[in-house]
Amino acid sequence: MKYILKGAKVFLDEEFKFRDIMIENGKIKAICRDIRAEGGEVVFDFKNKYIFPGLVDVHVHLREPGFLYKETIATASAAAARGGYTTICAMPNLDPVPDSFQNLKPELDAIKKDAIIDVIPYGAITVGEKGEVLSDMESMAEYVCGFTDDGRGVQDEEMMRSAMKKAKKLNMIIAAHCEVDSLLNGGYIHAGEYARLHNHRGISSESEYLQVIRDLALAKETKVKYHICHISTRQSAEALKKAKAEGVDASGETAPHYLLLNDMNIKEEGRFKMNPPLRSEEDRQALIKAISEGTIEIIATDHAPHSKDEKAKGLEKSPFGIVGLETSFALLYTYLVKKGIITLEKLISLMHTNPAKRFGISAGIKTGGRADITVFDLDEEYIIDPDDFLSKGKSTPFEGFSVFGRCIMTMKEGKIVWQADQTGK
């Protein structure tokens, strides 16, 4: 199939330019002004629209295999396509846990069968994500984007050191969920003002940043490629900045909810419960500063779907996790870009260029490259309605928010995998 996309502002070489794009056999054949149809092409008029390279999310929970009632690779990849993503990286808290090639294969088979975009799995750092025995990293290295025990911090320092040494030999990333179990004390929201006012057990900031500091020291020692998942505290961002200045090969991500909400926005509902939790306004402002100056160079969703019944149990008893694939770009565009906090170019770097570069994923819009692109109407305003999500997960703290920026088309290798109708469905 041949396509011509006409009249849009296209993100090229880190800036926007008015260009037409011709796509043929899954690749970008030409990028220039005023491409004329030669016959047989499908032509789209995208005047006043924006074309970005497909977004990349390096932190997504797909729940398959093992927990298909929460989400599947089919539903998650459809939700991702609708959100403008063409590549997502899948976390290993599955059944079986992908801690060897044998246990990874069911996930790889499901991806091959049902994914409509690129889905790249992580392998676990330890067997069963239990923190006791190193996984069979060698057997998985060819098939995964990195290694993580996301959902659990690796508690033993020597275990993490050994994991980093092995990952270094394999030239692979260690992506860490940083959490000191002994400091959790049964907490389920941030140990801040809201918890005190409403008599909730809190999760301290120390439980995150103390393990970040430990891991950064180990990364400096082992020279591994190290990535910090879902940074939520000021101190974690400061530790990453310091480590980078010392030459540590480290990167970090945060998520839209940590940039747009604080603990005083919490309501007594499961849709406000995630791990790490929403932190203080001081933390939120520090994270905005960190993405603005480049300390944190990636925004990921930490899309973590659960069933409606599971998330209806309130703050204390609901499982941790919210969804974000279908809302993240619009939220960040509306509340960061339109408010002048960051530029649109910066947002695309945070959601495409930087994660692609860090994780070795094909990036950018270029002649001869893969046609992995997404098209947005940035002028369209709408209300976030979870009942409309393609994801099985409906739990979001942003329900009812008014946003600008609707994804109207996503292409994966020149194939249309999402196209909105006049209602955005």
Tab-separated table of C-alpha atoms in Angstrom:
chain	number	residue	atom	x	y	z
A	1	MET	CA	0.000	0.000	0.000
A	2	LYS	CA	1.190	3.499	-0.877
A	3	TYR	CA	0.260	6.555	1.165
A	4	ILE	CA	0.840	10.276	0.808
A	5	LEU	CA	0.446	12.368	3.941
A	6	LYS	CA	0.064	15.990	2.940
A	7	GLY	CA	0.262	19.372	4.596
A	8	ALA	CA	1.260	18.524	8.159
A	9	LYS	CA	3.946	19.912	10.413
A	10	VAL	CA	6.445	17.039	10.589
A	11	PHE	CA	8.961	16.494	13.401
A	12	LEU	CA	12.304	16.284	11.553
A	13	ASP	CA	15.762	16.695	13.072
A	14	GLU	CA	14.310	17.845	16.410
A	15	GLU	CA	12.149	20.589	14.888
A	16	PHE	CA	8.860	20.959	13.014
A	17	LYS	CA	8.738	21.581	9.272
A	18	PHE	CA	5.885	21.691	6.766
A	19	ARG	CA	6.440	18.596	4.634
A	20	ASP	CA	4.607	15.879	2.730
A	21	ILE	CA	5.510	12.234	3.314
A	22	MET	CA	5.263	9.360	0.844
A	23	ILE	CA	5.102	5.844	2.304
A	24	GLU	CA	5.567	2.666	0.300
A	25	ASN	CA	6.176	-0.946	1.356
A	26	GLY	CA	6.352	0.009	5.014
A	27	LYS	CA	9.085	2.613	4.559
A	28	ILE	CA	9.274	6.348	4.048
A	29	LYS	CA	10.024	6.837	0.370
A	30	ALA	CA	10.157	10.637	0.316
A	31	ILE	CA	9.896	13.671	2.601
A	32	CYS	CA	9.575	16.964	0.760
A	33	ARG	CA	7.210	19.744	-0.176
A	34	ASP	CA	4.258	19.191	-2.502
A	35	ILE	CA	4.463	15.471	-3.279
A	36	ARG	CA	2.077	14.741	-6.131
A	37	ALA	CA	0.105	11.521	-6.487
A	38	GLU	CA	1.243	9.329	-9.352
A	39	GLY	CA	-1.716	6.935	-9.202
A	40	GLY	CA	-2.692	4.227	-6.735
A	41	GLU	CA	-1.720	6.117	-3.581
A	42	VAL	CA	-4.081	6.773	-0.697
A	43	VAL	CA	-3.812	10.494	0.043
A	44	PHE	CA	-4.497	12.003	3.460
A	45	ASP	CA	-4.915	15.752	3.896
A	46	PHE	CA	-3.333	16.522	7.243
A	47	LYS	CA	-3.383	20.305	7.004
A	48	ASN	CA	-3.152	21.839	10.490
A	49	LYS	CA	-2.128	18.467	11.923
A	50	TYR	CA	1.187	17.302	13.406
A	51	ILE	CA	3.162	14.201	12.460
A	52	PHE	CA	5.531	12.756	15.052
A	53	PRO	CA	7.686	9.648	15.005
A	54	GLY	CA	5.834	6.884	16.853
A	55	LEU	CA	6.051	7.389	20.599
A	56	VAL	CA	8.104	4.973	22.729
A	57	ASP	CA	7.080	3.819	26.212
A	58	VAL	CA	9.763	1.899	28.095
A	59	HIS	CA	7.557	1.006	31.077
A	60	VAL	CA	4.277	-0.839	30.434
A	61	HIS	CA	2.556	-3.744	32.209
A	62	LEU	CA	0.777	-5.965	29.689
A	63	ARG	CA	-0.359	-8.718	32.114
A	64	GLU	CA	0.020	-11.514	29.531
A	65	PRO	CA	0.774	-14.314	30.211
A	66	GLY	CA	-0.840	-14.929	33.570
A	67	PHE	CA	-3.327	-12.138	34.223
A	68	LEU	CA	-5.453	-11.791	31.095
A	69	TYR	CA	-8.478	-10.546	33.022
A	70	LYS	CA	-6.508	-7.341	33.707
A	71	GLU	CA	-5.088	-6.774	30.189
A	72	THR	CA	-3.812	-8.652	27.140
A	73	ILE	CA	-1.147	-7.934	24.575
A	74	ALA	CA	-3.937	-7.363	22.050
A	75	THR	CA	-5.804	-4.806	24.178
A	76	ALA	CA	-2.670	-3.069	25.442
A	77	SER	CA	-1.092	-2.718	22.012
A	78	ALA	CA	-4.382	-1.350	20.640
A	79	ALA	CA	-4.512	1.172	23.487
A	80	ALA	CA	-0.896	2.097	22.811
A	81	ALA	CA	-1.559	2.637	19.102
A	82	ARG	CA	-4.481	4.860	19.992
A	83	GLY	CA	-2.180	6.874	22.239
A	84	GLY	CA	0.380	7.384	19.463
A	85	TYR	CA	2.858	4.693	20.515
A	86	THR	CA	4.558	2.370	18.051
A	87	THR	CA	6.941	0.723	20.552
A	88	ILE	CA	6.336	-0.326	24.142
A	89	CYS	CA	8.522	-2.273	26.565
A	90	ALA	CA	6.756	-4.896	28.694
A	91	MET	CA	7.510	-5.447	32.376
A	92	PRO	CA	8.158	-8.979	33.688
A	93	ASN	CA	5.706	-9.294	36.596
A	94	LEU	CA	3.905	-12.109	34.770
A	95	ASP	CA	3.142	-15.795	35.211
A	96	PRO	CA	5.500	-17.342	34.381
A	97	VAL	CA	8.023	-14.656	35.240
A	98	PRO	CA	10.392	-14.330	32.244
A	99	ASP	CA	13.546	-15.307	34.128
A	100	SER	CA	14.837	-17.750	31.473
A	101	PHE	CA	14.241	-18.239	27.784
A	102	GLN	CA	11.867	-21.095	28.564
A	103	ASN	CA	9.719	-18.783	30.705
A	104	LEU	CA	10.069	-15.876	28.275
A	105	LYS	CA	8.856	-17.857	25.274
A	106	PRO	CA	5.101	-17.797	26.097
A	107	GLU	CA	5.284	-13.987	26.149
A	108	LEU	CA	7.248	-13.875	22.899
A	109	ASP	CA	4.685	-16.172	21.265
A	110	ALA	CA	1.786	-14.004	22.435
A	111	ILE	CA	3.516	-10.859	21.176
A	112	LYS	CA	4.076	-12.429	17.766
A	113	LYS	CA	0.448	-13.505	17.606
A	114	ASP	CA	-1.408	-10.444	18.896
A	115	ALA	CA	0.696	-7.260	19.046
A	116	ILE	CA	-0.153	-4.598	16.457
A	117	ILE	CA	2.882	-2.482	17.359
A	118	ASP	CA	6.405	-3.376	18.519
A	119	VAL	CA	6.349	-4.937	21.980
A	120	ILE	CA	9.777	-5.606	23.477
A	121	PRO	CA	9.821	-7.537	26.759
A	122	TYR	CA	12.094	-7.116	29.746
A	123	GLY	CA	13.681	-10.102	31.398
A	124	ALA	CA	13.645	-10.399	35.177
A	125	ILE	CA	16.783	-9.671	37.168
A	126	THR	CA	16.151	-12.519	39.602
A	127	VAL	CA	14.329	-15.839	39.437
A	128	GLY	CA	10.643	-15.228	40.060
A	129	GLU	CA	11.491	-11.595	40.887
A	130	LYS	CA	12.182	-12.874	44.391
A	131	GLY	CA	15.610	-11.265	44.757
A	132	GLU	CA	17.328	-14.512	45.762
A	133	VAL	CA	18.927	-16.041	42.630
A	134	LEU	CA	20.019	-14.317	39.429
A	135	SER	CA	17.946	-15.043	36.346
A	136	ASP	CA	19.342	-16.719	33.239
A	137	MET	CA	20.182	-13.405	31.595
A	138	GLU	CA	22.355	-14.965	28.903
A	139	SER	CA	19.488	-16.990	27.422
A	140	MET	CA	17.203	-13.945	27.250
A	141	ALA	CA	19.585	-11.176	26.196
A	142	GLU	CA	18.858	-11.482	22.473
A	143	TYR	CA	15.126	-11.023	22.962
A	144	VAL	CA	14.739	-8.365	25.661
A	145	CYS	CA	15.304	-4.620	26.016
A	146	GLY	CA	16.884	-4.944	29.453
A	147	PHE	CA	16.493	-6.556	32.868
A	148	THR	CA	14.302	-5.427	35.756
A	149	ASP	CA	12.404	-6.772	38.749
A	150	ASP	CA	9.923	-3.939	38.389
A	151	GLY	CA	7.327	-3.973	41.118
A	152	ARG	CA	10.031	-4.985	43.574
A	153	GLY	CA	13.347	-3.470	44.527
A	154	VAL	CA	16.350	-5.788	44.653
A	155	GLN	CA	16.990	-5.662	48.402
A	156	ASP	CA	20.392	-7.322	48.628
A	157	GLU	CA	23.285	-5.098	47.576
A	158	GLU	CA	25.517	-7.977	46.547
A	159	MET	CA	22.728	-9.444	44.421
A	160	MET	CA	22.340	-6.147	42.579
A	161	ARG	CA	26.101	-5.847	42.143
A	162	SER	CA	26.222	-9.333	40.613
A	163	ALA	CA	23.287	-8.506	38.319
A	164	MET	CA	24.984	-5.350	37.137
A	165	LYS	CA	28.236	-7.177	36.439
A	166	LYS	CA	26.433	-9.784	34.362
A	167	ALA	CA	24.383	-7.151	32.501
A	168	LYS	CA	27.577	-5.215	31.791
A	169	LYS	CA	29.136	-8.284	30.144
A	170	LEU	CA	26.005	-8.663	28.024
A	171	ASN	CA	25.906	-4.921	27.214
A	172	MET	CA	22.370	-4.726	28.570
A	173	ILE	CA	20.450	-2.205	30.684
A	174	ILE	CA	19.498	-2.766	34.296
A	175	ALA	CA	16.216	-0.901	34.895
A	176	ALA	CA	15.477	-0.645	38.599
A	177	HIS	CA	12.338	-0.267	40.635
A	178	CYS	CA	13.921	1.360	43.672
A	179	GLU	CA	12.233	0.569	46.961
A	180	VAL	CA	13.587	-0.377	50.385
A	181	ASP	CA	11.101	-2.883	51.794
A	182	SER	CA	12.090	-2.299	55.414
A	183	LEU	CA	10.992	1.347	55.157
A	184	LEU	CA	7.512	0.727	53.739
A	185	ASN	CA	5.719	0.027	57.043
A	186	GLY	CA	2.529	-1.021	55.302
A	187	GLY	CA	2.142	2.306	53.547
A	188	TYR	CA	0.018	2.789	50.454
A	189	ILE	CA	0.132	6.533	49.699
A	190	HIS	CA	2.843	9.158	50.195
A	191	ALA	CA	3.828	9.877	53.787
A	192	GLY	CA	2.833	13.512	53.416
A	193	GLU	CA	0.130	16.025	54.251
A	194	TYR	CA	-2.827	14.069	52.846
A	195	ALA	CA	-1.843	10.922	54.732
A	196	ARG	CA	-1.583	12.882	57.994
A	197	LEU	CA	-4.893	14.674	57.490
A	198	HIS	CA	-6.792	11.501	56.632
A	199	ASN	CA	-5.035	8.996	58.884
A	200	HIS	CA	-3.499	6.868	56.119
A	201	ARG	CA	-0.276	4.876	56.387
A	202	GLY	CA	2.389	6.545	54.290
A	203	ILE	CA	5.258	5.462	52.022
A	204	SER	CA	8.320	7.571	52.787
A	205	SER	CA	10.420	9.269	50.139
A	206	GLU	CA	13.458	7.601	51.718
A	207	SER	CA	12.182	4.184	50.653
A	208	GLU	CA	12.789	5.256	47.059
A	209	TYR	CA	15.778	7.551	47.061
A	210	LEU	CA	18.004	5.563	49.419
A	211	GLN	CA	17.946	2.642	47.004
A	212	VAL	CA	18.485	5.018	44.067
A	213	ILE	CA	21.619	6.306	45.777
A	214	ARG	CA	22.813	2.734	46.486
A	215	ASP	CA	22.242	1.631	42.903
A	216	LEU	CA	23.934	4.664	41.390
A	217	ALA	CA	27.040	3.887	43.462
A	218	LEU	CA	26.943	0.302	42.192
A	219	ALA	CA	26.463	1.487	38.617
A	220	LYS	CA	29.488	3.736	38.979
A	221	GLU	CA	31.487	0.762	40.270
A	222	THR	CA	30.364	-1.767	37.634
A	223	LYS	CA	30.005	0.685	34.704
A	224	VAL	CA	26.688	-0.903	33.730
A	225	LYS	CA	23.985	0.913	31.771
A	226	TYR	CA	21.581	1.800	34.565
A	227	HIS	CA	18.036	3.156	34.312
A	228	ILE	CA	15.817	4.331	37.184
A	229	CYS	CA	12.122	3.529	36.791
A	230	HIS	CA	9.295	5.938	37.728
A	231	ILE	CA	11.222	8.594	39.662
A	232	SER	CA	8.846	10.343	42.074
A	233	THR	CA	11.015	12.245	44.572
A	234	ARG	CA	13.188	15.336	44.513
A	235	GLN	CA	16.062	13.480	46.146
A	236	SER	CA	16.075	10.745	43.481
A	237	ALA	CA	16.323	13.366	40.738
A	238	GLU	CA	19.134	15.131	42.590
A	239	ALA	CA	21.036	11.855	43.021
A	240	LEU	CA	20.709	11.119	39.291
A	241	LYS	CA	21.976	14.597	38.402
A	242	LYS	CA	24.999	14.146	40.657
A	243	ALA	CA	25.774	10.683	39.252
A	244	LYS	CA	25.604	11.902	35.672
A	245	ALA	CA	28.033	14.685	36.512
A	246	GLU	CA	30.395	11.996	37.820
A	247	GLY	CA	30.200	10.093	34.532
A	248	VAL	CA	27.851	7.282	35.574
A	249	ASP	CA	26.037	5.723	32.596
A	250	ALA	CA	22.635	6.383	34.140
A	251	SER	CA	19.226	7.512	32.944
A	252	GLY	CA	15.846	7.995	34.516
A	253	GLU	CA	12.162	8.193	33.746
A	254	THR	CA	9.180	9.764	35.414
A	255	ALA	CA	5.485	9.479	34.604
A	256	PRO	CA	2.745	11.982	33.731
A	257	HIS	CA	0.971	11.615	37.085
A	258	TYR	CA	4.083	12.646	39.015
A	259	LEU	CA	4.456	15.733	36.821
A	260	LEU	CA	0.821	16.847	36.952
A	261	LEU	CA	-0.511	15.785	40.376
A	262	ASN	CA	0.574	15.876	44.011
A	263	ASP	CA	-0.600	14.090	47.136
A	264	MET	CA	-3.160	16.779	47.930
A	265	ASN	CA	-4.984	15.879	44.696
A	266	ILE	CA	-5.734	12.413	46.083
A	267	LYS	CA	-9.325	11.279	46.559
A	268	GLU	CA	-10.482	8.278	48.569
A	269	GLU	CA	-10.547	6.061	45.471
A	270	GLY	CA	-8.342	3.289	44.081
A	271	ARG	CA	-7.643	5.295	40.929
A	272	PHE	CA	-5.305	7.484	42.995
A	273	LYS	CA	-3.190	4.560	44.206
A	274	MET	CA	0.044	3.756	42.403
A	275	ASN	CA	3.593	2.802	43.364
A	276	PRO	CA	5.525	4.975	43.865
A	277	PRO	CA	2.715	7.184	45.149
A	278	LEU	CA	1.827	10.751	44.257
A	279	ARG	CA	4.315	12.850	46.193
A	280	SER	CA	4.386	16.437	47.492
A	281	GLU	CA	4.127	19.611	45.451
A	282	GLU	CA	7.833	20.184	46.158
A	283	ASP	CA	8.600	16.827	44.535
A	284	ARG	CA	6.364	17.594	41.557
A	285	GLN	CA	8.108	20.893	40.908
A	286	ALA	CA	11.519	19.221	41.250
A	287	LEU	CA	10.543	16.626	38.630
A	288	ILE	CA	9.393	19.329	36.219
A	289	LYS	CA	12.757	21.021	36.693
A	290	ALA	CA	14.518	17.682	36.127
A	291	ILE	CA	12.808	17.040	32.775
A	292	SER	CA	13.306	20.659	31.725
A	293	GLU	CA	17.048	20.601	32.322
A	294	GLY	CA	17.583	17.058	31.017
A	295	THR	CA	18.359	15.234	34.258
A	296	ILE	CA	15.332	13.003	33.680
A	297	GLU	CA	15.250	12.417	29.936
A	298	ILE	CA	12.342	9.983	29.552
A	299	ILE	CA	8.628	10.057	30.301
A	300	ALA	CA	7.000	6.621	30.557
A	301	THR	CA	3.433	5.770	31.514
A	302	ASP	CA	3.898	2.865	33.956
A	303	HIS	CA	0.599	1.657	32.458
A	304	ALA	CA	-0.557	-0.874	35.060
A	305	PRO	CA	-4.124	-2.108	34.475
A	306	HIS	CA	-6.292	-3.941	36.988
A	307	SER	CA	-9.892	-5.061	36.908
A	308	LYS	CA	-12.710	-2.715	37.889
A	309	ASP	CA	-13.506	-4.799	40.975
A	310	GLU	CA	-9.878	-4.748	42.140
A	311	LYS	CA	-9.632	-0.973	41.884
A	312	ALA	CA	-12.996	-0.393	43.597
A	313	LYS	CA	-11.595	-1.266	47.031
A	314	GLY	CA	-10.365	2.194	48.018
A	315	LEU	CA	-6.914	3.553	48.769
A	316	GLU	CA	-5.850	0.973	51.317
A	317	LYS	CA	-7.116	-2.240	49.754
A	318	SER	CA	-6.884	-1.620	45.986
A	319	PRO	CA	-3.789	-2.887	44.154
A	320	PHE	CA	-1.186	-0.363	43.058
A	321	GLY	CA	-1.444	0.808	39.463
A	322	ILE	CA	-3.215	3.082	36.982
A	323	VAL	CA	-3.431	3.174	33.184
A	324	GLY	CA	-1.931	5.802	30.896
A	325	LEU	CA	-1.277	4.731	27.311
A	326	GLU	CA	-4.331	6.489	25.877
A	327	THR	CA	-4.032	9.725	27.852
A	328	SER	CA	-0.366	10.578	28.430
A	329	PHE	CA	0.469	12.668	25.385
A	330	ALA	CA	-2.694	14.756	25.561
A	331	LEU	CA	-2.267	15.397	29.284
A	332	LEU	CA	1.353	16.459	28.957
A	333	TYR	CA	0.641	18.591	25.900
A	334	THR	CA	-2.272	20.314	27.625
A	335	TYR	CA	-0.761	20.920	31.047
A	336	LEU	CA	2.942	21.343	30.243
A	337	VAL	CA	3.277	22.491	26.625
A	338	LYS	CA	0.209	24.723	26.301
A	339	LYS	CA	1.095	26.318	29.642
A	340	GLY	CA	4.608	27.148	28.397
A	341	ILE	CA	6.431	24.904	30.886
A	342	ILE	CA	8.180	22.891	28.159
A	343	THR	CA	8.120	23.059	24.363
A	344	LEU	CA	6.394	20.577	22.075
A	345	GLU	CA	9.816	19.647	20.691
A	346	LYS	CA	10.977	18.841	24.234
A	347	LEU	CA	7.927	16.672	24.820
A	348	ILE	CA	8.595	14.625	21.670
A	349	SER	CA	12.190	14.144	22.783
A	350	LEU	CA	10.984	12.896	26.183
A	351	MET	CA	8.410	10.535	24.672
A	352	HIS	CA	10.272	9.365	21.559
A	353	THR	CA	13.822	10.449	20.835
A	354	ASN	CA	15.397	9.906	24.251
A	355	PRO	CA	13.780	6.564	25.160
A	356	ALA	CA	14.497	5.232	21.660
A	357	LYS	CA	18.145	6.241	21.885
A	358	ARG	CA	18.634	4.897	25.396
A	359	PHE	CA	17.060	1.519	24.641
A	360	GLY	CA	18.456	1.049	21.123
A	361	ILE	CA	15.137	1.418	19.311
A	362	SER	CA	14.861	2.623	15.710
A	363	ALA	CA	14.015	6.313	15.884
A	364	GLY	CA	12.985	9.333	13.893
A	365	ILE	CA	11.295	10.169	10.632
A	366	LYS	CA	13.755	9.865	7.775
A	367	THR	CA	13.849	8.886	4.121
A	368	GLY	CA	14.374	5.144	3.827
A	369	GLY	CA	13.411	4.569	7.446
A	370	ARG	CA	10.513	2.572	8.811
A	371	ALA	CA	7.164	4.326	8.610
A	372	ASP	CA	6.496	4.279	12.355
A	373	ILE	CA	4.570	7.510	12.760
A	374	THR	CA	1.642	9.073	14.558
A	375	VAL	CA	-0.599	11.989	13.591
A	376	PHE	CA	-2.193	14.329	16.119
A	377	ASP	CA	-4.810	17.048	15.926
A	378	LEU	CA	-3.539	19.376	18.636
A	379	ASP	CA	-6.556	21.686	18.402
A	380	GLU	CA	-9.174	19.104	19.348
A	381	GLU	CA	-10.416	19.336	22.917
A	382	TYR	CA	-12.196	16.493	24.694
A	383	ILE	CA	-12.874	15.007	28.128
A	384	ILE	CA	-10.997	11.919	29.339
A	385	ASP	CA	-13.581	9.143	29.677
A	386	PRO	CA	-12.251	5.770	30.904
A	387	ASP	CA	-15.333	3.964	29.597
A	388	ASP	CA	-14.044	4.774	26.123
A	389	PHE	CA	-10.586	3.231	26.656
A	390	LEU	CA	-9.420	0.328	24.502
A	391	SER	CA	-7.386	-0.917	27.460
A	392	LYS	CA	-9.161	-3.324	29.800
A	393	GLY	CA	-7.911	-1.088	32.616
A	394	LYS	CA	-10.113	1.930	33.326
A	395	SER	CA	-8.481	3.323	36.455
A	396	THR	CA	-7.016	6.810	35.995
A	397	PRO	CA	-6.729	9.821	38.309
A	398	PHE	CA	-7.335	11.980	35.228
A	399	GLU	CA	-10.938	10.910	34.666
A	400	GLY	CA	-12.956	13.985	33.647
A	401	PHE	CA	-9.917	16.106	32.771
A	402	SER	CA	-10.271	18.336	29.712
A	403	VAL	CA	-7.371	17.883	27.282
A	404	PHE	CA	-6.206	18.976	23.860
A	405	GLY	CA	-4.528	16.678	21.346
A	406	ARG	CA	-6.220	13.677	19.823
A	407	CYS	CA	-4.297	10.948	18.026
A	408	ILE	CA	-6.056	10.563	14.682
A	409	MET	CA	-3.747	7.988	13.102
A	410	THR	CA	-0.867	5.690	14.003
A	411	MET	CA	1.146	3.729	11.459
A	412	LYS	CA	3.438	0.816	12.252
A	413	GLU	CA	5.812	-0.001	9.367
A	414	GLY	CA	3.425	1.699	6.969
A	415	LYS	CA	0.340	-0.149	8.188
A	416	ILE	CA	-2.471	1.857	9.751
A	417	VAL	CA	-2.973	0.356	13.214
A	418	TRP	CA	-5.155	3.152	14.604
A	419	GLN	CA	-7.391	5.633	12.836
A	420	ALA	CA	-9.957	7.796	14.595
A	421	ASP	CA	-13.392	8.473	13.202
A	422	GLN	CA	-15.164	11.795	13.585
A	423	THR	CA	-15.928	11.016	17.240
A	424	GLY	CA	-12.349	10.009	18.029
A	425	LYS	CA	-13.295	6.335	18.307
